[in-house]
CSV table of N, CA, C and O in Angstrom, one decimal:
chain,number,residue,atom,x,y,z
A,601,MET,N,-41.7,76.6,40.9
A,601,MET,CA,-40.6,75.7,41.6
A,601,MET,C,-40.0,76.2,42.2
A,601,MET,O,-39.1,77.5,42.5
A,602,ALA,N,-39.2,75.4,43.1
A,602,ALA,CA,-38.3,75.1,44.1
A,602,ALA,C,-36.6,74.7,43.9
A,602,ALA,O,-37.0,74.4,42.7
A,603,PHE,N,-35.8,75.0,44.0
A,603,PHE,CA,-34.2,74.5,44.7
A,603,PHE,C,-34.3,73.7,45.2
A,603,PHE,O,-33.9,74.3,46.5
A,604,LEU,N,-33.9,72.4,45.6
A,604,LEU,CA,-33.8,71.9,46.9
A,604,LEU,C,-33.2,70.8,46.7
A,604,LEU,O,-32.1,70.3,45.6
A,605,VAL,N,-31.7,70.8,47.9
A,605,VAL,CA,-30.7,70.3,48.0
A,605,VAL,C,-31.2,68.7,49.4
A,605,VAL,O,-31.3,69.5,50.2
A,606,VAL,N,-31.2,67.4,49.1
A,606,VAL,CA,-31.2,66.4,49.3
A,606,VAL,C,-30.1,66.3,49.9
A,606,VAL,O,-28.8,65.8,49.2
A,607,SER,N,-29.4,66.3,51.5
A,607,SER,CA,-27.9,65.2,51.1
A,607,SER,C,-28.2,64.5,52.4
A,607,SER,O,-28.9,64.2,53.8
A,608,SER,N,-26.4,63.9,52.0
A,608,SER,CA,-26.9,62.8,53.7
A,608,SER,C,-25.3,62.1,53.2
A,608,SER,O,-24.2,62.5,52.4
A,609,VAL,N,-24.5,61.9,54.6
A,609,VAL,CA,-23.6,61.7,54.7
A,609,VAL,C,-22.7,60.3,55.0
A,609,VAL,O,-21.7,59.5,55.4
A,610,GLY,N,-24.6,59.7,54.8
A,610,GLY,CA,-24.1,57.8,55.0
A,610,GLY,C,-24.1,57.6,53.7
A,610,GLY,O,-23.5,58.1,52.8
A,611,THR,N,-23.9,56.0,53.6
A,611,THR,CA,-23.5,54.9,52.5
A,611,THR,C,-24.8,55.2,52.4
A,611,THR,O,-25.7,55.4,52.1
A,612,LEU,N,-25.0,54.0,52.0
A,612,LEU,CA,-25.7,52.8,50.2
A,612,LEU,C,-27.3,53.3,50.9
A,612,LEU,O,-28.2,53.7,50.1
A,613,VAL,N,-27.1,52.5,52.0
A,613,VAL,CA,-28.5,52.3,52.5
A,613,VAL,C,-29.6,53.9,53.2
A,613,VAL,O,-30.6,54.2,53.3
A,614,ASP,N,-28.7,54.6,53.3
A,614,ASP,CA,-29.0,56.1,54.0
A,614,ASP,C,-29.1,56.7,52.6
A,614,ASP,O,-30.0,58.0,53.1
A,615,VAL,N,-28.7,56.4,51.8
A,615,VAL,CA,-28.7,57.4,50.4
A,615,VAL,C,-30.2,56.7,49.8
A,615,VAL,O,-31.1,57.7,49.0
A,616,LEU,N,-30.6,55.9,50.0
A,616,LEU,CA,-31.3,55.0,48.3
A,616,LEU,C,-33.1,55.7,49.0
A,616,LEU,O,-33.6,56.1,48.1
A,617,PRO,N,-33.4,56.1,50.0
A,617,PRO,CA,-34.8,56.6,50.3
A,617,PRO,C,-35.6,57.9,49.8
A,617,PRO,O,-35.8,58.5,49.4
A,618,PHE,N,-33.9,58.4,49.3
A,618,PHE,CA,-33.4,59.9,49.1
A,618,PHE,C,-34.2,60.1,47.3
A,618,PHE,O,-34.7,61.1,46.9
A,619,LEU,N,-33.5,58.6,47.3
A,619,LEU,CA,-34.2,59.0,45.0
A,619,LEU,C,-35.4,59.0,44.7
A,619,LEU,O,-35.1,59.8,44.1
A,620,PRO,N,-36.2,57.9,45.5
A,620,PRO,CA,-37.4,58.1,44.9
A,620,PRO,C,-37.5,60.0,45.4
A,620,PRO,O,-39.0,60.1,44.5
A,621,LEU,N,-37.4,60.1,46.5
A,621,LEU,CA,-38.1,61.1,47.0
A,621,LEU,C,-37.4,62.5,45.9
A,621,LEU,O,-38.4,63.5,45.5
A,622,GLY,N,-36.7,62.5,45.3
A,622,GLY,CA,-35.8,63.0,44.7
A,622,GLY,C,-36.4,62.8,43.1
A,622,GLY,O,-36.9,64.0,42.6
A,623,ARG,N,-37.1,62.0,42.7
A,623,ARG,CA,-37.3,61.6,41.1
A,623,ARG,C,-38.5,62.2,41.4
A,623,ARG,O,-39.8,63.3,40.2
A,624,GLU,N,-39.6,61.9,42.5
A,624,GLU,CA,-40.9,62.5,42.7
A,624,GLU,C,-41.0,64.0,42.6
A,624,GLU,O,-42.0,65.2,41.8
A,625,LEU,N,-40.3,64.6,43.3
A,625,LEU,CA,-39.7,65.9,43.2
A,625,LEU,C,-40.0,67.3,42.2
A,625,LEU,O,-40.5,68.0,41.1
A,626,ARG,N,-39.0,65.8,41.2
A,626,ARG,CA,-38.3,66.9,39.9
A,626,ARG,C,-39.4,66.4,39.1
A,626,ARG,O,-40.3,67.0,38.1
A,627,ARG,N,-40.2,65.3,39.1
A,627,ARG,CA,-41.7,64.6,38.0
A,627,ARG,C,-42.5,66.2,38.4
A,627,ARG,O,-43.3,67.0,37.4
A,628,ARG,N,-42.6,66.9,40.0
A,628,ARG,CA,-43.3,68.0,40.3
A,628,ARG,C,-43.0,69.4,39.7
A,628,ARG,O,-43.5,70.5,39.9
A,629,GLY,N,-41.4,69.1,39.0
A,629,GLY,CA,-41.2,70.6,38.5
A,629,GLY,C,-40.0,71.5,39.4
A,629,GLY,O,-39.4,71.9,39.0
A,630,HIS,N,-39.6,71.0,40.2
A,630,HIS,CA,-38.7,71.4,41.2
A,630,HIS,C,-37.4,70.9,40.8
A,630,HIS,O,-36.9,69.9,39.9
A,631,ARG,N,-36.3,71.8,41.0
A,631,ARG,CA,-34.8,71.2,40.4
A,631,ARG,C,-34.1,70.8,42.2
A,631,ARG,O,-34.6,71.3,43.1
A,632,VAL,N,-33.6,69.6,42.0
A,632,VAL,CA,-33.5,68.7,42.9
A,632,VAL,C,-31.9,68.3,42.5
A,632,VAL,O,-31.2,67.7,42.1
A,633,VAL,N,-30.7,68.5,43.9
A,633,VAL,CA,-29.7,68.5,43.7
A,633,VAL,C,-29.7,66.8,45.1
A,633,VAL,O,-30.1,68.0,46.3
A,634,VAL,N,-29.1,66.2,44.6
A,634,VAL,CA,-28.9,64.6,45.8
A,634,VAL,C,-27.3,65.2,46.4
A,634,VAL,O,-26.3,64.6,45.7
A,635,ALA,N,-27.2,65.9,47.7
A,635,ALA,CA,-25.2,66.3,48.3
A,635,ALA,C,-24.9,64.7,48.7
A,635,ALA,O,-25.6,64.4,49.8
A,636,VAL,N,-25.0,63.6,48.6
A,636,VAL,CA,-23.6,62.6,48.9
A,636,VAL,C,-22.6,62.3,48.7
A,636,VAL,O,-21.3,62.8,47.8
A,637,ASN,N,-21.8,61.7,49.4
A,637,ASN,CA,-20.2,61.0,49.3
A,637,ASN,C,-20.1,60.8,47.5
A,637,ASN,O,-20.6,60.2,46.8
A,638,ARG,N,-19.0,61.4,47.5
A,638,ARG,CA,-19.2,61.0,45.2
A,638,ARG,C,-18.5,59.3,45.1
A,638,ARG,O,-19.1,60.0,43.9
A,639,THR,N,-18.3,58.9,45.8
A,639,THR,CA,-18.7,57.0,45.4
A,639,THR,C,-20.2,56.6,45.4
A,639,THR,O,-20.1,55.8,44.6
A,640,LEU,N,-21.3,57.9,45.5
A,640,LEU,CA,-22.5,57.5,45.0
A,640,LEU,C,-22.8,58.5,43.5
A,640,LEU,O,-24.5,58.2,43.9
A,641,HIS,N,-22.4,59.0,43.7
A,641,HIS,CA,-22.9,60.4,42.4
A,641,HIS,C,-23.4,59.2,40.8
A,641,HIS,O,-24.0,59.4,41.1
A,642,GLY,N,-22.6,58.4,41.5
A,642,GLY,CA,-23.5,57.1,39.9
A,642,GLY,C,-24.7,56.7,40.0
A,642,GLY,O,-25.8,56.8,39.3
A,643,LEU,N,-24.9,56.4,41.4
A,643,LEU,CA,-26.1,56.0,41.5
A,643,LEU,C,-27.4,56.9,41.2
A,643,LEU,O,-28.3,56.9,41.0
A,644,VAL,N,-27.0,58.4,42.2
A,644,VAL,CA,-27.3,59.4,42.3
A,644,VAL,C,-28.2,59.4,40.3
A,644,VAL,O,-29.5,60.0,39.9
A,645,ARG,N,-26.9,59.9,39.8
A,645,ARG,CA,-26.7,60.0,38.6
A,645,ARG,C,-27.9,59.3,37.5
A,645,ARG,O,-29.2,59.3,37.0
A,646,ALA,N,-27.8,57.6,38.2
A,646,ALA,CA,-28.9,56.8,37.7
A,646,ALA,C,-30.0,56.9,37.4
A,646,ALA,O,-30.7,56.8,36.8
A,647,ALA,N,-30.6,57.9,38.7
A,647,ALA,CA,-31.4,57.9,39.0
A,647,ALA,C,-32.6,58.7,38.3
A,647,ALA,O,-33.2,59.3,38.5
A,648,GLY,N,-31.6,59.6,37.6
A,648,GLY,CA,-32.2,60.7,37.3
A,648,GLY,C,-31.9,61.9,37.5
A,648,GLY,O,-32.7,62.8,37.5
A,649,LEU,N,-31.0,62.0,38.1
A,649,LEU,CA,-30.4,63.7,39.4
A,649,LEU,C,-29.2,64.0,39.2
A,649,LEU,O,-28.5,63.3,39.3
A,650,ASP,N,-29.5,65.2,40.0
A,650,ASP,CA,-27.7,66.0,40.2
A,650,ASP,C,-27.7,66.0,41.4
A,650,ASP,O,-27.7,65.0,42.1
A,651,ALA,N,-26.3,65.9,41.2
A,651,ALA,CA,-25.0,64.7,42.5
A,651,ALA,C,-24.3,66.2,43.0
A,651,ALA,O,-23.8,66.9,41.7
A,652,ALA,N,-24.2,65.7,44.0
A,652,ALA,CA,-22.9,66.8,44.8
A,652,ALA,C,-22.7,66.7,45.5
A,652,ALA,O,-22.4,65.6,46.1
A,653,ASP,N,-21.1,66.7,46.1
A,653,ASP,CA,-20.5,66.3,47.3
A,653,ASP,C,-20.3,66.6,48.2
A,653,ASP,O,-21.2,67.4,48.5
A,654,CYS,N,-20.6,65.4,49.3
A,654,CYS,CA,-21.5,65.8,50.5
A,654,CYS,C,-20.1,64.6,51.6
A,654,CYS,O,-20.4,63.6,50.9
A,655,GLY,N,-19.4,65.3,52.7
A,655,GLY,CA,-19.5,64.4,53.5
A,655,GLY,C,-17.9,64.1,53.3
A,655,GLY,O,-17.3,64.5,52.2
A,656,ARG,N,-17.3,63.3,54.1
A,656,ARG,CA,-15.8,62.8,54.3
A,656,ARG,C,-16.0,62.0,53.2
A,656,ARG,O,-16.3,61.0,53.1
A,657,PRO,N,-14.7,61.4,51.9
A,657,PRO,CA,-14.5,61.0,51.3
A,657,PRO,C,-14.1,58.9,51.5
A,657,PRO,O,-13.9,58.8,53.0
A,658,PHE,N,-15.3,58.3,50.7
A,658,PHE,CA,-14.7,56.9,51.8
A,658,PHE,C,-14.8,56.2,50.1
A,658,PHE,O,-15.4,56.6,49.4
A,659,GLY,N,-13.8,55.2,50.6
A,659,GLY,CA,-14.4,53.6,49.0
A,659,GLY,C,-15.5,53.3,48.7
A,659,GLY,O,-16.6,53.6,49.6
A,660,PRO,N,-15.2,52.7,47.5
A,660,PRO,CA,-16.6,51.9,46.9
A,660,PRO,C,-16.6,50.8,48.4
A,660,PRO,O,-18.7,50.5,48.6
A,661,HIS,N,-16.2,49.9,49.2
A,661,HIS,CA,-16.4,49.2,49.7
A,661,HIS,C,-17.2,49.9,51.6
A,661,HIS,O,-18.3,49.1,51.4
A,662,GLU,N,-16.7,50.7,51.6
A,662,GLU,CA,-17.2,51.2,52.6
A,662,GLU,C,-18.8,51.6,52.2
A,662,GLU,O,-19.7,51.6,53.2
A,663,ALA,N,-19.1,52.4,50.8
A,663,ALA,CA,-20.4,52.3,50.7
A,663,ALA,C,-21.3,52.1,50.9
A,663,ALA,O,-22.6,52.3,51.0
A,664,LEU,N,-21.1,50.7,50.8
A,664,LEU,CA,-22.0,49.3,50.6
A,664,LEU,C,-22.0,48.9,52.2
A,664,LEU,O,-23.5,47.9,52.4
A,665,GLN,N,-22.3,49.7,52.8
A,665,GLN,CA,-21.6,49.3,54.5
A,665,GLN,C,-23.5,50.1,55.3
A,665,GLN,O,-23.7,51.0,54.6
């Protein structure tokens, strides 16, 4: 089992492709943390993955751009 950190300092559209990747890696027995802007932590956790802070803070409106 590996411990993997997937990170993106981007917005929602930059982070979305990492969620299925993280879920598949977790299914294969790896520990996965997705490091993203705090605004997107709920999205990551809803996908069943652990979240960590990464990048400069921005608000919910910026996250959707």
